[in-house]
């Protein structure tokens, strides 16, 4: 807040000859640019902290499983999503499903999800121009799984900014939320439930951090007595379960490479999660995912 006030004062001093209305417009633009930049970083942080499709693929292989189309949200469900909140939530869901399908070389499945994403984007009246969202990029790189996740993250981040600039923050919040829920649902369903390996447990536990970021991101945009308000309440209830997860990071030293001009802070992160907490998280996310995807 202090930073925003300081920027507004500078604008005032350097444009004293302008009308008061012009100064208000400039201050508003600066505040909006600052907010957009902060939100963009938060969105990227959320998406990159959720287990990536590549990680999910490794988790699935570690659990001795293959691609399971029954885990994804059927594309025919799209016709039942009438209200904007449900459409936005499932736009996020299908984005995660698209990544999941493509990483297992299920190209036709990925194409089907892309078609639904386009339809939901149109239903939500989100422009698909090349400069902003470039959904065409997904089609262009549908056969290049190495860049697909980055493109999806970029597109959803741009959608988030566009919607907030146009006073549709609640739609943006639900898109991001749907993607987070589905990404974690797929990761949890892909692991060996009897003997989850260390990597799976660690990535599930680390979602405590991304969940906190997600709640912070969407809280200003949800409304009470509205479906979005219930979603926020559910996420906050889920975070209470995550409180039993312990994440501690300890720095073990700093190395500086003067030749490369690079400084590296080394550290170890200790993550603890017990079986009961893991089962509670899985059960809660399963129920939450069912609530938003079931017709």
XYZ file of C-alpha atoms in Angstrom:
295
model
C 0.000 0.000 0.000
C 2.854 2.403 0.836
C 4.370 1.721 -2.574
C 1.116 2.550 -4.354
C 0.708 5.789 -2.360
C 4.285 6.789 -3.138
C 3.776 6.202 -6.861
C 0.569 8.245 -6.785
C 2.400 11.168 -5.117
C 5.058 11.160 -7.828
C 2.358 11.246 -10.494
C 0.763 14.216 -8.707
C 3.978 16.226 -8.514
C 5.008 15.605 -12.111
C 1.632 16.424 -13.615
C 0.530 19.438 -11.563
C -0.434 21.325 -14.681
C -3.005 18.632 -15.643
C -6.591 18.561 -14.500
C -7.518 16.622 -11.383
C -9.388 14.130 -13.553
C -6.278 13.393 -15.604
C -4.300 12.800 -12.431
C -6.895 10.351 -11.161
C -6.745 8.436 -14.422
C -2.948 8.234 -14.329
C -2.915 7.100 -10.697
C -5.544 4.498 -11.481
C -3.520 3.160 -14.399
C -0.381 2.932 -12.258
C -2.208 1.139 -9.456
C -3.774 -1.266 -11.967
C -0.401 -1.983 -13.597
C 1.136 -2.699 -10.181
C -1.742 -4.998 -9.215
C -1.633 -6.830 -12.553
C 2.107 -7.424 -12.221
C 1.717 -8.787 -8.709
C -1.218 -11.007 -9.676
C 0.624 -12.351 -12.725
C 3.529 -13.448 -10.524
C 1.107 -15.039 -8.062
C -0.718 -16.933 -10.823
C 2.564 -18.230 -12.223
C 3.685 -19.244 -8.735
C 0.471 -21.209 -8.209
C 0.693 -23.036 -11.543
C 4.390 -23.858 -11.275
C 3.970 -25.176 -7.707
C 1.222 -27.586 -8.719
C 2.733 -30.901 -9.874
C 3.486 -30.455 -13.560
C 2.189 -32.944 -16.137
C 5.730 -34.284 -16.498
C 5.889 -34.906 -12.753
C 2.461 -36.512 -12.833
C 3.663 -38.813 -15.580
C 6.652 -39.827 -13.472
C 4.409 -40.305 -10.446
C 2.118 -42.522 -12.468
C 5.025 -44.612 -13.739
C 6.372 -44.905 -10.195
C 2.968 -46.205 -9.129
C 2.946 -48.718 -11.988
C 0.038 -47.023 -13.736
C -0.613 -45.745 -17.228
C -2.719 -42.920 -18.622
C -6.263 -43.233 -17.319
C -8.876 -41.381 -19.349
C -11.448 -42.040 -16.617
C -9.614 -39.599 -14.342
C -10.243 -36.674 -16.665
C -13.454 -34.690 -16.906
C -15.542 -36.048 -19.839
C -15.810 -33.451 -22.595
C -19.544 -34.124 -22.940
C -20.030 -32.645 -19.459
C -19.435 -29.228 -20.970
C -23.046 -28.962 -22.095
C -24.225 -29.024 -18.480
C -22.129 -26.070 -17.384
C -24.585 -23.208 -17.740
C -23.653 -20.538 -15.212
C -20.434 -18.551 -15.529
C -18.906 -19.760 -12.266
C -19.202 -23.414 -13.251
C -17.957 -22.678 -16.768
C -14.931 -20.837 -15.383
C -14.088 -23.595 -12.895
C -14.210 -26.236 -15.606
C -12.228 -24.144 -18.054
C -9.447 -24.512 -15.492
C -10.176 -28.211 -15.091
C -9.966 -28.913 -18.821
C -6.688 -27.000 -19.043
C -5.143 -29.418 -16.542
C -6.689 -32.380 -18.363
C -5.199 -31.149 -21.637
C -1.720 -31.183 -20.119
C -2.262 -34.597 -18.547
C -3.413 -36.134 -21.832
C -0.620 -34.636 -23.904
C 2.195 -35.701 -21.624
C 1.113 -39.301 -22.178
C 1.038 -38.749 -25.944
C -2.755 -38.937 -26.050
C -2.905 -36.407 -28.873
C -6.546 -36.958 -29.850
C -7.626 -36.608 -26.218
C -5.655 -33.362 -26.040
C -7.316 -32.070 -29.206
C -10.733 -32.862 -27.731
C -9.929 -30.943 -24.564
C -8.662 -28.011 -26.619
C -11.985 -27.879 -28.498
C -13.905 -27.717 -25.199
C -11.554 -25.025 -23.900
C -12.321 -22.925 -26.977
C -16.083 -23.369 -26.486
C -15.955 -22.421 -22.811
C -13.765 -19.427 -23.617
C -16.387 -18.257 -26.105
C -19.215 -18.880 -23.627
C -17.399 -16.721 -21.084
C -16.890 -14.059 -23.784
C -13.127 -14.051 -23.383
C -11.426 -12.773 -26.558
C -9.194 -15.256 -28.325
C -7.101 -12.743 -30.251
C -3.533 -13.788 -30.939
C -1.919 -10.965 -29.027
C -3.538 -11.817 -25.686
C -4.354 -15.486 -25.320
C -3.069 -17.162 -28.462
C -5.055 -20.378 -28.115
C -3.685 -21.060 -31.568
C -0.350 -21.657 -29.841
C -1.803 -24.731 -28.204
C -2.806 -26.160 -31.566
C 0.554 -25.258 -33.067
C 2.474 -26.971 -30.262
C 0.054 -29.821 -29.595
C 2.788 -32.229 -30.709
C 5.494 -30.552 -28.619
C 4.911 -31.582 -25.043
C 8.062 -29.813 -23.818
C 6.514 -26.376 -24.366
C 2.851 -27.130 -23.769
C 2.823 -26.520 -20.004
C 4.561 -23.170 -20.398
C 2.037 -22.055 -23.033
C -0.942 -23.114 -20.913
C 0.424 -21.248 -17.893
C 1.010 -18.155 -20.025
C -2.477 -18.254 -21.520
C -4.230 -18.681 -18.188
C -2.124 -15.897 -16.678
C -3.100 -13.556 -19.529
C -6.752 -14.521 -19.112
C -6.505 -13.661 -15.432
C -5.157 -10.171 -16.169
C -7.683 -9.487 -18.955
C -10.639 -10.469 -16.805
C -9.525 -8.347 -13.862
C -8.919 -5.352 -16.126
C -12.512 -5.745 -17.270
C -13.966 -6.085 -13.765
C -14.462 -9.827 -14.116
C -12.104 -10.896 -11.375
C -14.500 -13.520 -10.076
C -14.335 -15.394 -13.412
C -10.530 -15.229 -13.388
C -10.431 -16.512 -9.802
C -12.576 -19.531 -10.656
C -10.497 -20.456 -13.723
C -7.311 -20.532 -11.667
C -9.059 -22.462 -8.900
C -10.383 -25.113 -11.281
C -6.908 -25.696 -12.690
C -5.399 -26.018 -9.222
C -8.016 -28.495 -8.046
C -7.742 -30.697 -11.140
C -3.939 -30.658 -11.168
C -3.836 -31.903 -7.599
C -6.669 -34.368 -8.150
C -4.774 -36.003 -11.018
C -1.548 -36.132 -9.012
C -3.242 -37.707 -5.996
C -5.100 -40.252 -8.135
C -1.881 -41.221 -9.906
C 0.030 -42.264 -6.827
C 0.293 -45.651 -5.194
C -2.061 -45.370 -2.255
C -0.584 -48.274 -0.348
C 3.045 -47.240 -0.794
C 3.273 -43.639 -2.024
C 6.877 -42.850 -2.881
C 8.827 -40.026 -1.302
C 8.598 -37.742 -4.337
C 4.811 -38.048 -4.482
C 4.431 -37.317 -0.792
C 6.744 -34.328 -1.029
C 4.880 -32.733 -3.949
C 1.510 -33.290 -2.285
C 2.778 -31.741 0.947
C 4.223 -28.735 -0.877
C 0.754 -27.820 -2.094
C 0.297 -26.213 1.311
C 2.299 -23.289 -0.106
C 0.445 -23.010 -3.420
C -2.923 -23.319 -1.653
C -2.049 -20.343 0.550
C -1.167 -18.357 -2.586
C -4.404 -19.424 -4.290
C -6.538 -18.296 -1.351
C -4.715 -14.957 -1.292
C -5.275 -14.511 -5.027
C -9.004 -15.241 -5.186
C -10.180 -13.821 -1.846
C -10.653 -10.214 -3.100
C -12.851 -11.394 -5.991
C -15.322 -13.872 -4.505
C -18.784 -12.900 -3.254
C -20.714 -14.059 -0.218
C -23.973 -15.915 -0.859
C -22.482 -17.009 -4.184
C -20.973 -20.262 -5.398
C -17.537 -18.625 -5.459
C -17.928 -17.857 -1.750
C -18.498 -21.543 -1.045
C -15.433 -22.469 -3.108
C -13.296 -20.097 -1.040
C -14.721 -21.540 2.189
C -13.869 -25.048 0.943
C -10.288 -24.043 0.118
C -9.859 -22.450 3.530
C -11.188 -25.647 5.125
C -8.690 -27.649 3.061
C -5.881 -25.394 4.269
C -6.807 -26.274 7.860
C -6.031 -29.909 6.967
C -2.734 -28.799 5.424
C -1.808 -27.127 8.719
C -0.680 -30.579 9.867
C 1.929 -30.606 7.084
C 5.368 -29.412 8.177
C 7.653 -27.618 5.704
C 10.974 -26.302 6.977
C 13.788 -24.828 4.896
C 17.300 -24.379 6.255
C 20.092 -22.549 4.453
C 23.354 -24.471 4.448
C 25.592 -21.893 2.810
C 26.115 -19.385 0.022
C 28.323 -19.901 -3.023
C 29.372 -17.055 -5.327
C 30.746 -17.548 -8.829
C 32.389 -14.210 -9.642
C 33.087 -15.292 -13.209
C 29.419 -15.887 -13.949
C 28.190 -13.248 -11.548
C 25.931 -15.799 -9.890
C 25.219 -16.374 -6.212
C 23.592 -19.615 -5.078
C 21.928 -20.076 -1.706
C 22.032 -23.735 -0.773
C 19.524 -25.235 1.568
C 17.603 -28.286 2.597
C 13.831 -28.508 2.848
C 12.269 -30.929 5.293
C 8.699 -31.970 4.548
C 6.586 -34.086 6.873
C 3.113 -35.470 6.216
C 1.528 -38.456 7.919
C -0.758 -41.043 6.358
C -3.884 -39.727 8.063
C -3.301 -36.191 6.780
C -2.569 -37.495 3.291
C -5.821 -39.442 3.236
C -7.751 -36.428 4.511
C -6.302 -34.212 1.782
C -7.067 -36.762 -0.900
C -10.640 -37.289 0.285
C -11.323 -33.560 0.512
C -9.934 -32.793 -2.952
C -11.878 -35.723 -4.435
C -15.129 -34.346 -3.006
C -14.322 -30.785 -4.069
C -13.476 -31.884 -7.590
C -16.706 -33.896 -7.788
C -18.708 -30.851 -6.713
C -17.358 -28.675 -9.523
C -17.314 -31.213 -12.382
C -20.454 -33.287 -11.873
C -23.366 -32.116 -14.070
